[in-house]
CSV table of C-alpha atoms in Angstrom, one decimal:
chain,number,residue,atom,x,y,z
A,1,CYS,CA,-7.9,-7.3,16.7
A,2,ALA,CA,-8.0,-8.4,12.8
A,3,ALA,CA,-5.1,-7.2,10.6
A,4,ALA,CA,-5.6,-5.7,7.2
A,5,PRO,CA,-5.6,-8.6,4.6
A,6,GLU,CA,-2.5,-7.7,2.8
A,7,PHE,CA,-0.6,-7.9,6.1
A,8,GLY,CA,-1.6,-11.6,7.1
A,9,ALA,CA,-2.8,-12.5,10.7
A,10,ALA,CA,-0.4,-10.2,12.7
A,11,ALA,CA,-1.6,-6.8,13.5
A,12,PRO,CA,-0.4,-3.5,15.1
A,13,PRO,CA,-1.8,-3.1,18.9
A,14,PRO,CA,-5.3,-1.2,18.5
A,15,PHE,CA,-4.3,1.9,20.5
A,16,LYS,CA,-1.7,4.8,20.5
A,17,PRO,CA,1.0,4.7,23.3
A,18,PRO,CA,0.0,7.6,25.2
A,19,THR,CA,3.6,8.0,26.9
A,20,SER,CA,5.8,7.0,24.1
A,21,ARG,CA,8.6,9.6,23.4
A,22,ALA,CA,9.5,7.5,20.0
A,23,ARG,CA,9.5,9.6,17.1
A,24,PHE,CA,8.7,8.3,13.6
A,25,VAL,CA,9.8,10.1,10.4
A,26,PHE,CA,8.3,8.7,7.5
A,27,VAL,CA,9.5,9.7,4.0
A,28,THR,CA,7.5,9.0,0.5
A,29,ARG,CA,8.8,9.3,-3.0
A,30,HIS,CA,6.9,9.5,-6.0
A,31,PRO,CA,5.8,5.6,-6.8
A,32,LEU,CA,7.3,5.7,-10.5
A,33,ALA,CA,10.5,7.6,-9.6
A,34,ASN,CA,11.2,5.4,-6.2
A,35,ALA,CA,10.4,2.4,-8.9
A,36,ILE,CA,13.0,3.5,-11.3
A,37,SER,CA,15.4,4.3,-9.1
A,38,HIS,CA,15.1,0.7,-7.5
A,39,SER,CA,15.0,-0.9,-10.9
A,40,LYS,CA,18.8,0.3,-11.2
A,41,VAL,CA,19.7,-2.1,-8.5
A,42,LEU,CA,16.8,-4.8,-8.8
A,43,ARG,CA,17.4,-5.4,-12.5
A,44,ASP,CA,15.0,-8.4,-12.3
A,45,SER,CA,11.9,-6.8,-11.1
A,46,THR,CA,9.6,-4.6,-13.6
A,47,LEU,CA,8.4,-1.4,-13.1
A,48,PRO,CA,4.9,-2.6,-12.1
A,49,GLU,CA,6.2,-4.9,-9.7
A,50,LEU,CA,8.1,-2.3,-7.9
A,51,VAL,CA,5.5,0.0,-8.0
A,52,ALA,CA,3.2,-2.7,-6.3
A,53,HIS,CA,5.9,-3.0,-4.0
A,54,TRP,CA,5.8,0.8,-3.2
A,55,ILE,CA,2.2,0.4,-2.6
A,56,ALA,CA,2.5,-2.2,-0.1
A,57,VAL,CA,5.2,-0.1,2.0
A,58,ALA,CA,3.0,2.6,1.9
A,59,THR,CA,0.1,1.2,2.9
A,60,TYR,CA,1.6,-0.5,5.8
A,61,MET,CA,3.2,2.8,6.6
A,62,ARG,CA,-0.3,4.6,6.7
A,63,VAL,CA,-2.0,1.7,8.5
A,64,ASN,CA,0.7,1.9,11.2
A,65,GLU,CA,1.2,5.7,11.7
A,66,ASN,CA,-2.3,5.5,13.1
A,67,TYR,CA,-1.2,3.4,16.0
A,68,LEU,CA,2.0,5.5,16.8
A,69,ALA,CA,2.0,8.4,19.2
A,70,HIS,CA,4.4,10.7,17.4
A,71,VAL,CA,4.3,10.6,13.4
A,72,LEU,CA,5.7,13.2,11.0
A,73,SER,CA,4.9,12.0,7.2
A,74,ILE,CA,6.9,13.9,4.3
A,75,LYS,CA,7.0,13.9,0.8
A,76,PHE,CA,10.8,13.9,-0.6
A,77,GLU,CA,9.6,16.4,-3.2
A,78,ASP,CA,8.1,18.5,-1.1
A,79,PHE,CA,11.1,18.3,1.4
A,80,CYS,CA,13.6,18.9,-1.7
A,81,ALA,CA,11.6,22.1,-3.2
A,82,ALA,CA,12.2,23.8,0.3
A,83,PRO,CA,14.7,21.7,2.1
A,84,ALA,CA,15.9,24.4,4.9
A,85,ASP,CA,12.1,24.5,6.0
A,86,GLY,CA,11.8,20.9,5.6
A,87,LEU,CA,14.8,20.3,7.7
A,88,ALA,CA,13.4,22.7,10.4
A,89,ALA,CA,10.3,21.0,10.6
A,90,VAL,CA,12.0,17.8,11.0
A,91,TRP,CA,14.1,19.3,13.8
A,92,ALA,CA,11.4,20.8,15.5
A,93,PHE,CA,9.2,17.6,15.4
A,94,LEU,CA,12.4,15.8,17.2
A,95,GLY,CA,12.6,18.5,20.0
A,96,VAL,CA,16.1,19.7,18.4
A,97,ASP,CA,16.7,23.5,18.7
A,98,ALA,CA,16.8,24.6,15.1
A,99,ASP,CA,18.7,27.4,13.8
A,100,ALA,CA,17.4,28.7,10.2
A,101,SER,CA,20.8,29.6,9.0
A,102,LEU,CA,22.2,26.2,10.0
A,103,ALA,CA,19.2,24.2,8.2
A,104,ALA,CA,20.1,26.7,5.3
A,105,ALA,CA,23.8,25.5,5.2
A,106,ALA,CA,23.0,21.9,5.6
A,107,THR,CA,20.7,21.6,2.7
A,108,VAL,CA,22.6,23.9,0.0
A,109,SER,CA,23.3,20.8,-2.0
A,110,ILE,CA,20.1,19.1,-2.3
A,111,ARG,CA,18.6,19.2,-5.7
A,112,ARG,CA,15.0,20.8,-5.7
A,113,ASP,CA,13.6,18.6,-8.0
A,114,PRO,CA,14.7,14.9,-6.8
A,115,ASN,CA,12.8,13.3,-9.6
A,116,ALA,CA,13.6,15.1,-12.7
A,117,LEU,CA,16.4,12.5,-14.2
A,118,HIS,CA,13.9,9.8,-13.7
A,119,LYS,CA,10.8,11.6,-14.9
A,120,ALA,CA,12.9,12.3,-18.1
A,121,ALA,CA,14.1,8.7,-18.9
A,122,TYR,CA,10.6,7.4,-17.8
A,123,CYS,CA,8.6,9.8,-19.8
A,124,GLY,CA,10.6,10.5,-22.5
A,125,PRO,CA,9.9,7.0,-24.4
A,126,VAL,CA,6.3,7.4,-23.2
A,127,THR,CA,5.6,10.9,-24.6
A,128,ALA,CA,7.5,9.9,-27.8
A,129,GLY,CA,5.0,7.2,-28.3
A,130,HIS,CA,7.3,4.0,-28.1
A,131,ALA,CA,5.1,1.0,-28.0
A,132,GLY,CA,6.7,-0.8,-25.0
A,133,ALA,CA,6.7,2.1,-22.8
A,134,VAL,CA,3.6,3.3,-23.6
A,135,ARG,CA,2.3,-0.5,-23.0
A,136,GLU,CA,4.1,-0.4,-19.6
A,137,HIS,CA,2.7,2.9,-18.5
A,138,ALA,CA,-0.9,1.9,-19.3
A,139,VAL,CA,-0.5,-1.0,-17.1
A,140,ILE,CA,1.2,0.8,-14.1
A,141,SER,CA,-1.8,3.3,-14.6
A,142,ASP,CA,-4.4,1.1,-14.9
A,143,THR,CA,-3.5,-1.4,-12.5
A,144,PHE,CA,-2.3,1.2,-9.7
A,145,GLY,CA,-3.2,4.7,-10.5
A,146,ALA,CA,-6.5,5.4,-8.9
A,147,LYS,CA,-5.3,4.1,-5.6
A,148,ILE,CA,-2.2,6.0,-5.6
A,149,GLU,CA,-3.9,9.0,-6.7
A,150,ALA,CA,-6.5,8.5,-4.1
A,151,GLU,CA,-4.8,7.3,-1.0
A,152,HIS,CA,-1.2,8.7,-1.5
A,153,ASN,CA,-1.8,11.9,-3.6
A,154,TYR,CA,0.7,11.2,-6.2
A,155,THR,CA,0.0,11.4,-10.1
A,156,ILE,CA,0.3,8.2,-12.0
A,157,GLY,CA,-1.7,8.8,-15.3
A,158,THR,CA,-0.7,12.0,-16.5
A,159,TRP,CA,2.6,12.1,-14.6
A,160,CYS,CA,4.6,12.8,-17.9
A,161,GLU,CA,2.3,15.7,-18.5
A,162,VAL,CA,2.2,17.5,-15.4
A,163,ASP,CA,5.0,19.8,-13.5
A,164,GLY,CA,5.5,18.1,-10.0
A,165,TYR,CA,3.8,15.0,-8.8
């Protein structure tokens, strides 16, 4: 079987294992928030490089989820917006008996908007018109925006203008 060009010669098996009991939970986060978060540790990487890496990982995940028998994909932002419901959904997917009060207690300290700090740090200079920030946002938006918005349903070009992702 042929592999997607971005993954080289190796390819996942061309079938879903019908008897597999393995469960896969994939969690994605807005690529800009993810890049900003990673930039705190990967100081030598640029935001465009980190967004490109996010695309590679997210694409790899999407390609491979087609070959797995049991997959649950969750947006981190959706999970945080309603964490008790999100945790109950994960537990149900895993076959764990879920009690709503236990899920609520386990998620009480989760921030409802996990990207707020990163978005403010990134968008503040962009919306203030700082040349470097505006230029970098244009590079990210022009280079990756259409692909991310079409294939992964995250807003890039107008992220600083919209509430949500």
